Short mmCIF file of C-alpha atoms in Angstrom, two decimals:
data_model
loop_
_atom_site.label_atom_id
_atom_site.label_comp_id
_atom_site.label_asym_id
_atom_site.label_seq_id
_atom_site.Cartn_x
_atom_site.Cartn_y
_atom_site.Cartn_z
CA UNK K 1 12.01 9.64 -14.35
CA UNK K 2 13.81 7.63 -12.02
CA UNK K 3 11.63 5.90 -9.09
CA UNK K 4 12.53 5.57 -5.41
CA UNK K 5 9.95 2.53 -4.53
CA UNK K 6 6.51 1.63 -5.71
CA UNK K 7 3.43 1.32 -4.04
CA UNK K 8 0.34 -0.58 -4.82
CA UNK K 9 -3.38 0.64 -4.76
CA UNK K 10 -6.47 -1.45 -5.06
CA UNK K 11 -9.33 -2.14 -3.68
CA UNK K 12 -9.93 -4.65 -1.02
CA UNK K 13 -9.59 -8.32 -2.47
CA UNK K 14 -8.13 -6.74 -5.86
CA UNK K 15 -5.20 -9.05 -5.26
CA UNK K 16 -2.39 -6.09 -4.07
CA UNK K 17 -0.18 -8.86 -1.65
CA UNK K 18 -0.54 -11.35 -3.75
CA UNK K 19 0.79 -8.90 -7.03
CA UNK K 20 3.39 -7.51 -4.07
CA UNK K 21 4.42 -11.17 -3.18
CA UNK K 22 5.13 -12.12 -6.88
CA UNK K 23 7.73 -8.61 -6.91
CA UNK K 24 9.61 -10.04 -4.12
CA UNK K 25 10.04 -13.47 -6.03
CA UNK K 26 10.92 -12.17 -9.00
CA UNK K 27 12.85 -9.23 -7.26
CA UNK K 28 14.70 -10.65 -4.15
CA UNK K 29 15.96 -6.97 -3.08
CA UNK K 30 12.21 -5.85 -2.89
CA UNK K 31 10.87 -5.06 0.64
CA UNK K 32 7.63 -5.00 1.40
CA UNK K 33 5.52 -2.48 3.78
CA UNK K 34 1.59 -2.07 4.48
CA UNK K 35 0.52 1.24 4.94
CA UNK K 36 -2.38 -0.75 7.08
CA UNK K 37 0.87 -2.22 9.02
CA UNK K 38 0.35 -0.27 12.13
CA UNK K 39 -3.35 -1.16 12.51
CA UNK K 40 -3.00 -4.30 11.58
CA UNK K 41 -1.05 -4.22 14.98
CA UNK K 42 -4.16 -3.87 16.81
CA UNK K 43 -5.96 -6.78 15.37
CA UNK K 44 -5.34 -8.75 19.10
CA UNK K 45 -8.42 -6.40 20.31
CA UNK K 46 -10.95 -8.42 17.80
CA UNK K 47 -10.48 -11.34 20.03
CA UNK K 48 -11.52 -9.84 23.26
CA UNK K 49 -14.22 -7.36 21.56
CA UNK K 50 -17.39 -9.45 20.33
CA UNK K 51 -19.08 -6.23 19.14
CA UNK K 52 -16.53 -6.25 16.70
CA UNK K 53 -16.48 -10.12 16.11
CA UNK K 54 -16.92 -10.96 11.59
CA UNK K 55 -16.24 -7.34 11.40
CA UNK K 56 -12.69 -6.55 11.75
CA UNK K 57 -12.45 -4.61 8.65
CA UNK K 58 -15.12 -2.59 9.88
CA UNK K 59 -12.94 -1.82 12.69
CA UNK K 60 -9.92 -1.56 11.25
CA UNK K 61 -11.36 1.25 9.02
CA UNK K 62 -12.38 2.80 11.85
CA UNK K 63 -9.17 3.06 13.81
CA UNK K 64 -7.83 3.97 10.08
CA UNK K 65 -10.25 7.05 9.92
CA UNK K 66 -9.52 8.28 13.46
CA UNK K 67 -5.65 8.16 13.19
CA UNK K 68 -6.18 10.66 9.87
CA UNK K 69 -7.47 12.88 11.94
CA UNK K 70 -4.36 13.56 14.01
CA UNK K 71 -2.74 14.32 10.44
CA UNK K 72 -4.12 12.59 7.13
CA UNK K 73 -0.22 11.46 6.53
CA UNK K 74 0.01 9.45 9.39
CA UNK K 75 0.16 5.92 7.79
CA UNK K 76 2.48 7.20 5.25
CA UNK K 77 4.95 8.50 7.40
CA UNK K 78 4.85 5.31 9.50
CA UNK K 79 5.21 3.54 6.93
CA UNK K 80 8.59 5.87 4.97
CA UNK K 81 9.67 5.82 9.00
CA UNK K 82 9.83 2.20 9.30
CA UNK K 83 11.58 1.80 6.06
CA UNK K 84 14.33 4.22 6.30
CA UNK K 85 15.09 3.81 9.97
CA UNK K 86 14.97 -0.42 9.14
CA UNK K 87 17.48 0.00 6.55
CA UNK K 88 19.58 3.10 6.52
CA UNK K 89 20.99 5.36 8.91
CA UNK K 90 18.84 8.65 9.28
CA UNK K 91 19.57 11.81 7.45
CA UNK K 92 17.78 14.50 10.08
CA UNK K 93 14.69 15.54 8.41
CA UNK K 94 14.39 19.45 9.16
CA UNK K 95 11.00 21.34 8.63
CA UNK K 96 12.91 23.76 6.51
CA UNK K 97 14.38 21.23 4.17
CA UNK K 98 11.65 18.85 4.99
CA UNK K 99 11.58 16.83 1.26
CA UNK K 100 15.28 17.44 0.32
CA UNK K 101 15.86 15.33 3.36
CA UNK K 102 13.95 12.84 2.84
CA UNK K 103 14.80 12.11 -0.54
CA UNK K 104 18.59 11.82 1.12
CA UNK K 105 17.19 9.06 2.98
CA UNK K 106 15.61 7.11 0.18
CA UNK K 107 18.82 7.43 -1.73
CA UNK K 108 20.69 5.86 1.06
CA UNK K 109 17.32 3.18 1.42
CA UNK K 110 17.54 2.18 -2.11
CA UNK K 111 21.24 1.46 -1.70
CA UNK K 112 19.68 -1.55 0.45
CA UNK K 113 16.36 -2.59 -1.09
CA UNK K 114 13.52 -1.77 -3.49
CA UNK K 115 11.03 -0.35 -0.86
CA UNK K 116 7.72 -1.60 -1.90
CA UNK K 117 4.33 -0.15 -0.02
CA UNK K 118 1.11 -2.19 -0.28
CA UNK K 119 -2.61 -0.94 0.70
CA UNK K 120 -1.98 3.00 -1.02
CA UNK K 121 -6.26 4.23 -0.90
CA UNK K 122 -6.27 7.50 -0.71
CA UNK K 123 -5.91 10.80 -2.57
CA UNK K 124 -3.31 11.99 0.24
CA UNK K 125 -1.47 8.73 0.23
CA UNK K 126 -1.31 8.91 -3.25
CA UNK K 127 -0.14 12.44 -3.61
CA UNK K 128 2.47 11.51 -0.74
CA UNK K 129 4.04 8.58 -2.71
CA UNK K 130 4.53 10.61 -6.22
CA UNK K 131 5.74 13.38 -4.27
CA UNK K 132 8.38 10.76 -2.90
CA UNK K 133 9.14 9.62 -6.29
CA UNK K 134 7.01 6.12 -5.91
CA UNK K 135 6.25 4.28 -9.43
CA UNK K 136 2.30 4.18 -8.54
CA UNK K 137 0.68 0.67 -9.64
CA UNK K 138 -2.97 -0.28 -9.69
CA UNK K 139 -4.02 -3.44 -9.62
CA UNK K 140 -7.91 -3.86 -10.55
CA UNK K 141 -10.58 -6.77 -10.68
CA UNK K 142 -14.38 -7.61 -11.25
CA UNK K 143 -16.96 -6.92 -8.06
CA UNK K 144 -17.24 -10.36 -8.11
CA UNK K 145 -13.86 -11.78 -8.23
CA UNK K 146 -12.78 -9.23 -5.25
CA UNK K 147 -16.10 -10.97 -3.49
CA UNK K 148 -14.86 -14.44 -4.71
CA UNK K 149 -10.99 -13.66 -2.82
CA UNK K 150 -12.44 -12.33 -0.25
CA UNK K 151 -14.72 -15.33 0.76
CA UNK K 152 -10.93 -17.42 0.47
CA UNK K 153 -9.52 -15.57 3.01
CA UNK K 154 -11.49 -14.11 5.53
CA UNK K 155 -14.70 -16.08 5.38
CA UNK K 156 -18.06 -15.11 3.89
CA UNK K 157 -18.98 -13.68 7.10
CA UNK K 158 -16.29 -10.81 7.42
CA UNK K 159 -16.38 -10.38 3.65
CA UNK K 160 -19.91 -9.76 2.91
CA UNK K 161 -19.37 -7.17 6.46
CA UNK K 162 -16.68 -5.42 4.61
CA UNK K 163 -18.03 -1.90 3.27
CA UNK K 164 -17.48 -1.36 -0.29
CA UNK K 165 -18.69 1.72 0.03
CA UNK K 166 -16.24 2.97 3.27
CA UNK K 167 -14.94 6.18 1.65
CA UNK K 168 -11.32 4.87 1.44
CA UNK K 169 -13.16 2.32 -0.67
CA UNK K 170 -15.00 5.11 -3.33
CA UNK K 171 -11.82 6.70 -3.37
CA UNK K 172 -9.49 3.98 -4.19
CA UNK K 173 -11.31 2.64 -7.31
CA UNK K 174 -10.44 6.47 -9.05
CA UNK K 175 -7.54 6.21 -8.19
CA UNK K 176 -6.45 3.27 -9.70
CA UNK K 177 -7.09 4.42 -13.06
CA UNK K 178 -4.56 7.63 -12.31
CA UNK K 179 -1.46 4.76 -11.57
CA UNK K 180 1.38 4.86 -13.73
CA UNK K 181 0.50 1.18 -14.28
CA UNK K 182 -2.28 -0.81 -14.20
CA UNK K 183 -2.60 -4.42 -13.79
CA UNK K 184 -5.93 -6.54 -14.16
CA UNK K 185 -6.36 -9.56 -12.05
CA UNK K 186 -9.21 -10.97 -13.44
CA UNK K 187 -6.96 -13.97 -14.69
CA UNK K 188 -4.97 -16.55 -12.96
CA UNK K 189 -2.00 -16.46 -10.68
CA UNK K 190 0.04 -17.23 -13.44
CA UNK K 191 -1.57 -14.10 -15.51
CA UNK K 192 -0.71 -11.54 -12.23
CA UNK K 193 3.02 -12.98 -12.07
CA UNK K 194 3.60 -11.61 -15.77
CA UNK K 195 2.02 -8.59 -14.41
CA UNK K 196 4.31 -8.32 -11.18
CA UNK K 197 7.26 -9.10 -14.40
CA UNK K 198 5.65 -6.47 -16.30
CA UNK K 199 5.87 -3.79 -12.75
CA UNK K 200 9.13 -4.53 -12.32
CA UNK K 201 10.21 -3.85 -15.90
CA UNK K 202 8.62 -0.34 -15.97
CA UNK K 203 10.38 0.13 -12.54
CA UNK K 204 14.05 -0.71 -14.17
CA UNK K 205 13.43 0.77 -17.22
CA UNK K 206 12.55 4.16 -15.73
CA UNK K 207 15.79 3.67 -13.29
CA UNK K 208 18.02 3.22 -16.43
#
């Protein structure tokens, strides 16, 4: 097995950026990506919106849910878009030869970087990413430590507003345990960055 990227799942406040940042240190060619990238984009509108004010992640699920329903792949491919266009030049992807193509382009991709996607929570994302050849990591924590990070960085308010039961959310925590790897972060920082050292071995050894 030879992997094109990786991509992390977890559930919210299970530490994936932090996990993804400690790649890219060790890793210097890794790139990251958010599959949440192009919502995050929208984050502006909070400001202005006080029905929405200590519950962005409310609406950012929301906006999340509604672009699926133009076509359940639509974060993916904004995301694989984004990272071949940034970084190679574009193999045409036909509809007849749809995944021969772009495999092309994520040969010519990893000639450049280690793609790395962060925020993977669904069955379709994660059926997407094997399909493309992704090394699929979980990273997992306690209720209460995900509670604990949470607090840290968006403020009790928005945290304790976040939905841990948003279907994204159910989904997510199953599959984790389906990754190819799976890294706890219950520990320290220093505990995750042997993890991230761990990843990235499994990644190069399955490259070999």
């Amino acid at each position: 097995m030879s992997y094109n990227g990786i991509i992390i799942f977890g559930e919210m406040g299970s530490g994936k950026d932090t996990l993804a940042d400690f790649i890219i240190e060790l890793e210097t060619k890794t790139k990251k990506y958010g599959l949440g990238d192009i919502i995050r984009n929208m984050k502006p509108i909070v400001a202005i919106s006080p029905e929405w004010s200590g519950n962005e992640r409310g609406f950012f699920q929301l906006v999340a849910d509604k672009l699926r329903e133009i076509d359940m792949n639509i974060l993916n491919k904004f995301a694989l878009s984004r990272m071949i266009t940034e970084n190679a030049a574009l193999h045409k992807v036909s509809q007849e030869t749809k995944w021969e193509d772009i495999y092309e382009n994520l040969r010519r991709v990893n000639q450049e970087i280690l793609p790395m996607i962060v925020g993977g929570r669904t069955k379709d994302d994660f059926d997407f990413w094997k399909k493309a050849g992704f090394l699929i990591v979980g990273i997992t924590a306690t209720k209460e430590n995900r509670f604990h990070r949470l607090v840290l960085r968006d403020g009790e308010e928005v945290a304790k507003n976040s939905n841990p039961n948003h279907n994204t959310e159910k989904e997510v925590a199953i599959l984790v345990e389906k990754a190819d790897f799976i890294a706890n972060n219950d520990g320290s920082l220093e505990d995750l960055k042997v993890k991230a050292e761990e990843v990235l071995a499994f990644f190069h050894a399955q490259k070999a």
